[in-house]
PDB file of C-alpha atoms in Angstrom:
ATOM      1  CA  MET R   9      11.700  94.353-136.379  1.00 73.00           C
ATOM      2  CA  GLU R  10       9.614  92.195-134.009  1.00 83.00           C
ATOM      3  CA  TRP R  11       9.432  89.281-136.459  1.00 86.00           C
ATOM      4  CA  SER R  12       9.587  85.675-135.289  1.00 88.00           C
ATOM      5  CA  VAL R  13      12.660  83.545-135.865  1.00 83.00           C
ATOM      6  CA  GLY R  14      10.650  81.326-138.221  1.00 86.00           C
ATOM      7  CA  THR R  15       9.654  84.314-140.391  1.00 89.00           C
ATOM      8  CA  ILE R  16      13.264  85.478-140.653  1.00 85.00           C
ATOM      9  CA  THR R  17      14.404  81.939-141.495  1.00 83.00           C
ATOM     10  CA  ASN R  18      11.765  81.561-144.227  1.00 87.00           C
ATOM     11  CA  HIS R  19      12.664  84.885-145.836  1.00 88.00           C
ATOM     12  CA  ALA R  20      16.396  84.116-145.667  1.00 85.00           C
ATOM     13  CA  GLN R  21      15.908  80.726-147.325  1.00 86.00           C
ATOM     14  CA  ARG R  22      13.679  82.196-150.050  1.00 90.00           C
ATOM     15  CA  LEU R  23      16.358  84.817-150.780  1.00 90.00           C
ATOM     16  CA  GLY R  24      19.099  82.152-150.797  1.00 87.00           C
ATOM     17  CA  LEU R  25      20.913  83.611-147.787  1.00 85.00           C
ATOM     18  CA  PRO R  26      23.074  81.019-146.026  1.00 81.00           C
ATOM     19  CA  PHE R  27      23.317  80.689-142.263  1.00 76.00           C
ATOM     20  CA  ASP R  28      26.848  80.599-140.944  1.00 78.00           C
ATOM     21  CA  ARG R  29      26.638  77.440-138.841  1.00 80.00           C
ATOM     22  CA  GLU R  30      30.313  77.653-137.892  1.00 87.00           C
ATOM     23  CA  ALA R  31      29.822  81.099-136.338  1.00 83.00           C
ATOM     24  CA  THR R  32      26.829  79.757-134.391  1.00 83.00           C
ATOM     25  CA  ARG R  33      28.867  76.753-133.247  1.00 88.00           C
ATOM     26  CA  ALA R  34      31.751  78.998-132.166  1.00 90.00           C
ATOM     27  CA  ALA R  35      29.378  81.289-130.247  1.00 90.00           C
ATOM     28  CA  THR R  36      27.765  78.284-128.553  1.00 90.00           C
ATOM     29  CA  ASN R  37      31.173  76.886-127.586  1.00 91.00           C
ATOM     30  CA  ALA R  38      32.260  80.271-126.239  1.00 94.00           C
ATOM     31  CA  ARG R  39      29.086  80.460-124.146  1.00 93.00           C
ATOM     32  CA  GLN R  40      29.748  76.981-122.751  1.00 89.00           C
ATOM     33  CA  VAL R  41      33.263  78.048-121.753  1.00 91.00           C
ATOM     34  CA  ASP R  42      31.826  81.146-120.039  1.00 93.00           C
ATOM     35  CA  LEU R  43      29.273  79.026-118.161  1.00 91.00           C
ATOM     36  CA  THR R  44      31.965  76.575-117.084  1.00 90.00           C
ATOM     37  CA  ALA R  45      34.022  79.464-115.700  1.00 93.00           C
ATOM     38  CA  LEU R  46      30.957  80.825-113.896  1.00 93.00           C
ATOM     39  CA  ARG R  47      30.266  77.408-112.351  1.00 92.00           C
ATOM     40  CA  GLN R  48      33.892  77.235-111.230  1.00 93.00           C
ATOM     41  CA  ARG R  49      33.576  80.603-109.456  1.00 95.00           C
ATOM     42  CA  GLU R  50      30.362  79.411-107.778  1.00 94.00           C
ATOM     43  CA  ILE R  51      32.097  76.203-106.712  1.00 94.00           C
ATOM     44  CA  GLU R  52      34.927  78.204-105.157  1.00 95.00           C
ATOM     45  CA  GLY R  53      32.444  80.422-103.291  1.00 95.00           C
ATOM     46  CA  ALA R  54      30.455  77.436-102.020  1.00 94.00           C
ATOM     47  CA  LEU R  55      33.663  75.736-100.882  1.00 95.00           C
ATOM     48  CA  GLU R  56      34.595  78.867 -98.922  1.00 96.00           C
ATOM     49  CA  LEU R  57      31.158  78.850 -97.259  1.00 95.00           C
ATOM     50  CA  ALA R  58      31.478  75.138 -96.472  1.00 95.00           C
ATOM     51  CA  GLN R  59      34.915  75.674 -94.983  1.00 95.00           C
ATOM     52  CA  GLU R  60      33.705  78.567 -92.829  1.00 95.00           C
ATOM     53  CA  ALA R  61      30.701  76.566 -91.552  1.00 95.00           C
ATOM     54  CA  ARG R  62      32.942  73.594 -90.764  1.00 94.00           C
ATOM     55  CA  GLN R  63      35.425  75.766 -88.883  1.00 94.00           C
ATOM     56  CA  ARG R  64      32.637  77.381 -86.876  1.00 94.00           C
ATOM     57  CA  ALA R  65      31.273  73.942 -85.980  1.00 94.00           C
ATOM     58  CA  LEU R  66      34.641  72.728 -84.730  1.00 93.00           C
ATOM     59  CA  ASN R  67      36.045  75.851 -83.026  1.00 93.00           C
ATOM     60  CA  ARG R  68      35.448  77.554 -79.730  1.00 94.00           C
ATOM     61  CA  TYR R  69      32.080  79.235 -79.406  1.00 93.00           C
ATOM     62  CA  GLU R  70      31.121  82.328 -77.433  1.00 94.00           C
ATOM     63  CA  LEU R  71      27.872  82.144 -75.453  1.00 92.00           C
ATOM     64  CA  THR R  72      26.247  85.404 -74.399  1.00 92.00           C
ATOM     65  CA  GLY R  73      23.412  85.749 -71.909  1.00 92.00           C
ATOM     66  CA  PHE R  74      22.484  87.382 -68.617  1.00 93.00           C
ATOM     67  CA  ASP R  75      23.701  86.594 -65.112  1.00 91.00           C
ATOM     68  CA  HIS R  76      21.484  86.495 -62.011  1.00 92.00           C
ATOM     69  CA  LEU R  77      21.766  90.297 -61.670  1.00 92.00           C
ATOM     70  CA  GLY R  78      20.707  90.970 -65.248  1.00 93.00           C
ATOM     71  CA  ASN R  79      24.194  91.856 -66.462  1.00 94.00           C
ATOM     72  CA  ILE R  80      25.408  90.607 -69.817  1.00 95.00           C
ATOM     73  CA  ALA R  81      27.622  87.577 -69.314  1.00 95.00           C
ATOM     74  CA  THR R  82      29.860  85.917 -71.893  1.00 94.00           C
ATOM     75  CA  ARG R  83      31.436  82.501 -71.720  1.00 93.00           C
ATOM     76  CA  THR R  84      33.581  80.683 -74.272  1.00 94.00           C
ATOM     77  CA  VAL R  85      32.994  76.959 -74.700  1.00 94.00           C
ATOM     78  CA  ARG R  86      35.075  74.361 -76.504  1.00 93.00           C
ATOM     79  CA  ARG R  87      32.408  73.656 -79.154  1.00 92.00           C
ATOM     80  CA  PRO R  88      29.058  75.195 -80.092  1.00 94.00           C
ATOM     81  CA  PRO R  89      25.959  73.829 -78.337  1.00 93.00           C
ATOM     82  CA  ALA R  90      24.197  70.979 -80.158  1.00 93.00           C
ATOM     83  CA  ARG R  91      21.633  73.217 -81.939  1.00 94.00           C
ATOM     84  CA  GLU R  92      24.305  75.577 -83.325  1.00 94.00           C
ATOM     85  CA  PHE R  93      26.583  72.650 -84.160  1.00 94.00           C
ATOM     86  CA  LYS R  94      23.733  71.120 -86.158  1.00 94.00           C
ATOM     87  CA  ASP R  95      23.113  74.444 -87.944  1.00 95.00           C
ATOM     88  CA  PHE R  96      26.795  74.746 -88.887  1.00 95.00           C
ATOM     89  CA  THR R  97      27.033  71.154 -90.095  1.00 94.00           C
ATOM     90  CA  THR R  98      23.795  71.568 -92.074  1.00 94.00           C
ATOM     91  CA  ALA R  99      25.212  74.703 -93.718  1.00 95.00           C
ATOM     92  CA  HIS R 100      28.411  72.800 -94.496  1.00 95.00           C
ATOM     93  CA  SER R 101      26.480  69.902 -96.000  1.00 94.00           C
ATOM     94  CA  SER R 102      24.304  72.229 -98.081  1.00 94.00           C
ATOM     95  CA  ALA R 103      27.318  74.070 -99.490  1.00 94.00           C
ATOM     96  CA  MET R 104      29.067  70.791-100.299  1.00 94.00           C
ATOM     97  CA  SER R 105      25.926  69.497-102.030  1.00 93.00           C
ATOM     98  CA  THR R 106      25.936  72.622-104.178  1.00 92.00           C
ATOM     99  CA  VAL R 107      29.593  72.055-105.039  1.00 92.00           C
ATOM    100  CA  LEU R 108      28.950  68.454-106.016  1.00 90.00           C
ATOM    101  CA  LYS R 109      25.909  69.316-108.123  1.00 90.00           C
ATOM    102  CA  LEU R 110      27.873  71.962-110.001  1.00 89.00           C
ATOM    103  CA  HIS R 111      30.697  69.463-110.587  1.00 86.00           C
ATOM    104  CA  GLN R 112      28.167  66.969-111.966  1.00 85.00           C
ATOM    105  CA  VAL R 113      27.239  69.327-114.785  1.00 84.00           C
ATOM    106  CA  ASP R 114      30.740  69.002-116.198  1.00 78.00           C
ATOM    107  CA  ALA R 115      31.508  65.447-115.048  1.00 77.00           C
ATOM    108  CA  GLY R 116      28.659  63.433-116.601  1.00 68.00           C
ATOM    109  CA  ASP R 117      27.309  60.129-115.220  1.00 56.00           C
ATOM    110  CA  GLU R 118      30.598  58.913-113.739  1.00 61.00           C
ATOM    111  CA  GLY R 119      30.928  62.181-111.829  1.00 60.00           C
ATOM    112  CA  ARG R 120      27.395  61.781-110.451  1.00 63.00           C
ATOM    113  CA  GLU R 121      28.182  58.358-109.031  1.00 69.00           C
ATOM    114  CA  ASN R 122      31.421  59.625-107.489  1.00 71.00           C
ATOM    115  CA  ALA R 123      29.569  62.592-106.000  1.00 71.00           C
ATOM    116  CA  LYS R 124      26.920  60.326-104.452  1.00 75.00           C
ATOM    117  CA  GLY R 125      29.631  58.248-102.799  1.00 78.00           C
ATOM    118  CA  LEU R 126      31.386  61.351-101.521  1.00 78.00           C
ATOM    119  CA  LEU R 127      28.140  62.790-100.131  1.00 81.00           C
ATOM    120  CA  LYS R 128      27.363  59.519 -98.368  1.00 81.00           C
ATOM    121  CA  THR R 129      30.826  59.399 -96.814  1.00 84.00           C
ATOM    122  CA  LEU R 130      30.612  63.054 -95.837  1.00 81.00           C
ATOM    123  CA  GLY R 131      27.188  62.555 -94.241  1.00 81.00           C
ATOM    124  CA  GLU R 132      28.418  59.561 -92.247  1.00 82.00           C
ATOM    125  CA  ALA R 133      31.470  61.508 -91.055  1.00 81.00           C
ATOM    126  CA  MET R 134      29.384  64.510 -89.980  1.00 81.00           C
ATOM    127  CA  THR R 135      26.919  62.247 -88.125  1.00 82.00           C
ATOM    128  CA  ALA R 136      29.774  60.523 -86.326  1.00 81.00           C
ATOM    129  CA  ALA R 137      31.309  63.896 -85.415  1.00 80.00           C
ATOM    130  CA  ALA R 138      27.956  65.168 -84.115  1.00 79.00           C
ATOM    131  CA  ARG R 139      27.531  62.102 -81.924  1.00 80.00           C
ATOM    132  CA  GLU R 140      31.096  62.320 -80.663  1.00 79.00           C
ATOM    133  CA  LEU R 141      30.956  66.021 -79.874  1.00 79.00           C
ATOM    134  CA  GLY R 142      27.342  66.313 -78.806  1.00 69.00           C
ATOM    135  CA  GLY R 143      26.792  63.084 -76.928  1.00 57.00           C
ATOM    136  CA  ASP R 144      23.110  62.421 -76.285  1.00 52.00           C
ATOM    137  CA  ASP R 145      22.173  66.000 -77.272  1.00 51.00           C
ATOM    138  CA  ALA R 146      23.271  65.311 -80.835  1.00 47.00           C
ATOM    139  CA  ASP R 147      20.676  62.548 -81.187  1.00 48.00           C
ATOM    140  CA  GLU R 148      17.959  64.893 -79.927  1.00 47.00           C
ATOM    141  CA  TYR R 149      18.454  67.096 -82.993  1.00 47.00           C
ATOM    142  CA  GLY R 150      18.505  64.254 -85.481  1.00 48.00           C
ATOM    143  CA  SER R 151      22.267  63.995 -85.847  1.00 44.00           C
TER     144      SER R 151
END
Protein backbone atom coordinates (compact mmCIF):
# COMPACT_ATOMS: atom_id res chain seq x y z
CA MET A 1 0.00 0.00 0.00
CA GLU A 2 3.13 2.19 0.18
CA TRP A 3 2.15 3.71 3.53
CA SER A 4 4.73 4.48 6.20
CA VAL A 5 5.01 2.38 9.34
CA GLY A 6 3.88 5.37 11.41
CA THR A 7 0.69 5.77 9.35
CA ILE A 8 -0.17 2.08 9.75
CA THR A 9 0.53 2.28 13.50
CA ASN A 10 -1.69 5.35 13.92
CA HIS A 11 -4.58 3.77 12.03
CA ALA A 12 -4.24 0.50 13.96
CA GLN A 13 -4.28 2.31 17.31
CA ARG A 14 -7.30 4.43 16.30
CA LEU A 15 -9.16 1.24 15.32
CA GLY A 16 -8.14 -0.48 18.57
CA LEU A 17 -6.10 -3.17 16.83
CA PRO A 18 -3.48 -4.70 19.13
CA PHE A 19 0.06 -5.51 18.05
CA ASP A 20 1.17 -9.01 18.89
CA ARG A 21 4.42 -8.21 20.70
CA GLU A 22 5.06 -11.88 21.47
CA ALA A 23 5.02 -12.78 17.77
CA THR A 24 7.46 -9.92 17.08
CA ARG A 25 9.69 -11.09 19.93
CA ALA A 26 9.62 -14.68 18.64
CA ALA A 27 10.47 -13.53 15.10
CA THR A 28 13.33 -11.39 16.43
CA ASN A 29 14.68 -14.31 18.47
CA ALA A 30 14.43 -16.63 15.47
CA ARG A 31 16.36 -14.10 13.36
CA GLN A 32 19.07 -13.89 16.02
CA VAL A 33 19.40 -17.68 15.99
CA ASP A 34 19.69 -17.62 12.18
CA LEU A 35 22.37 -14.92 12.35
CA THR A 36 24.29 -16.86 14.99
CA ALA A 37 24.25 -19.93 12.74
CA LEU A 38 25.42 -17.82 9.78
CA ARG A 39 28.29 -16.39 11.85
CA GLN A 40 29.25 -19.93 12.87
CA ARG A 41 29.44 -21.00 9.21
CA GLU A 42 31.57 -17.94 8.42
CA ILE A 43 33.84 -18.75 11.36
CA GLU A 44 34.30 -22.29 10.08
CA GLY A 45 35.13 -21.01 6.59
CA ALA A 46 37.62 -18.45 7.92
CA LEU A 47 39.26 -21.12 10.09
CA GLU A 48 39.67 -23.32 7.00
CA LEU A 49 41.31 -20.41 5.14
CA ALA A 50 43.58 -19.70 8.11
CA GLN A 51 44.58 -23.34 8.32
CA GLU A 52 45.35 -23.51 4.60
CA ALA A 53 47.45 -20.31 4.73
CA ARG A 54 49.35 -21.62 7.76
CA GLN A 55 50.05 -24.95 6.08
CA ARG A 56 51.28 -23.22 2.94
CA ALA A 57 53.59 -21.04 5.03
CA LEU A 58 55.12 -24.03 6.79
CA ASN A 59 55.29 -26.62 3.98
CA ARG A 60 57.57 -27.19 1.05
CA TYR A 61 57.27 -24.63 -1.71
CA GLU A 62 57.78 -25.06 -5.44
CA LEU A 63 59.76 -22.33 -7.21
CA THR A 64 59.39 -22.03 -10.98
CA GLY A 65 61.60 -19.94 -13.24
CA PHE A 66 63.92 -20.18 -16.23
CA ASP A 67 67.38 -21.71 -16.47
CA HIS A 68 70.31 -20.17 -18.37
CA LEU A 69 69.00 -21.68 -21.64
CA GLY A 70 65.51 -20.25 -21.21
CA ASN A 71 63.92 -23.56 -20.25
CA ILE A 72 61.37 -23.70 -17.46
CA ALA A 73 63.03 -24.91 -14.28
CA THR A 74 61.32 -26.01 -11.08
CA ARG A 75 62.87 -26.45 -7.67
CA THR A 76 61.25 -27.42 -4.38
CA VAL A 77 62.46 -25.63 -1.25
CA ARG A 78 61.86 -26.43 2.40
CA ARG A 79 59.85 -23.25 3.06
CA PRO A 80 58.47 -20.43 0.90
CA PRO A 81 60.74 -17.43 0.28
CA ALA A 82 60.36 -14.57 2.77
CA ARG A 83 57.89 -12.55 0.63
CA GLU A 84 55.54 -15.53 0.12
CA PHE A 85 55.95 -16.59 3.74
CA LYS A 86 54.88 -13.09 4.79
CA ASP A 87 51.88 -13.23 2.43
CA PHE A 88 50.77 -16.58 3.85
CA THR A 89 51.19 -15.47 7.46
CA THR A 90 49.34 -12.22 6.70
CA ALA A 91 46.47 -14.22 5.18
CA HIS A 92 46.46 -16.47 8.24
CA SER A 93 46.40 -13.49 10.59
CA SER A 94 43.60 -11.81 8.63
CA ALA A 95 41.44 -14.94 8.69
CA MET A 96 42.04 -15.40 12.42
CA SER A 97 41.13 -11.75 13.05
CA THR A 98 37.86 -12.35 11.23
CA VAL A 99 37.19 -15.42 13.35
CA LEU A 100 37.86 -13.52 16.56
CA LYS A 101 35.69 -10.57 15.54
CA LEU A 102 32.80 -12.89 14.72
CA HIS A 103 33.23 -14.64 18.08
CA GLN A 104 33.13 -11.25 19.83
CA VAL A 105 29.61 -10.61 18.57
CA ASP A 106 28.35 -13.52 20.65
CA ALA A 107 30.87 -13.33 23.50
CA GLY A 108 30.41 -9.77 24.79
CA ASP A 109 33.11 -7.73 26.59
CA GLU A 110 34.85 -10.68 28.23
CA GLY A 111 35.18 -12.36 24.84
CA ARG A 112 36.72 -9.19 23.38
CA GLU A 113 39.43 -9.11 26.03
CA ASN A 114 40.18 -12.81 25.52
CA ALA A 115 40.33 -12.28 21.76
CA LYS A 116 42.78 -9.38 22.14
CA GLY A 117 45.07 -11.56 24.25
CA LEU A 118 44.85 -14.40 21.75
CA LEU A 119 45.61 -12.07 18.83
CA LYS A 120 48.62 -10.65 20.65
CA THR A 121 49.96 -14.12 21.40
CA LEU A 122 49.30 -15.24 17.84
CA GLY A 123 51.07 -12.18 16.42
CA GLU A 124 54.11 -12.75 18.64
CA ALA A 125 54.25 -16.42 17.62
CA MET A 126 54.03 -15.61 13.91
CA THR A 127 56.75 -12.94 14.24
CA ALA A 128 59.01 -15.39 16.04
CA ALA A 129 58.35 -18.04 13.37
CA ALA A 130 59.11 -15.55 10.58
CA ARG A 131 62.41 -14.59 12.20
CA GLU A 132 63.33 -18.21 12.81
CA LEU A 133 62.48 -19.38 9.31
CA GLY A 134 63.45 -16.29 7.35
CA GLY A 135 66.54 -15.12 9.18
CA ASP A 136 67.53 -11.59 8.17
CA ASP A 137 65.15 -11.66 5.17
CA ALA A 138 62.18 -11.82 7.52
CA ASP A 139 63.12 -8.47 9.07
CA GLU A 140 63.36 -6.90 5.62
CA TYR A 141 59.64 -7.49 5.10
CA GLY A 142 58.59 -6.20 8.49
CA SER A 143 58.23 -9.56 10.20
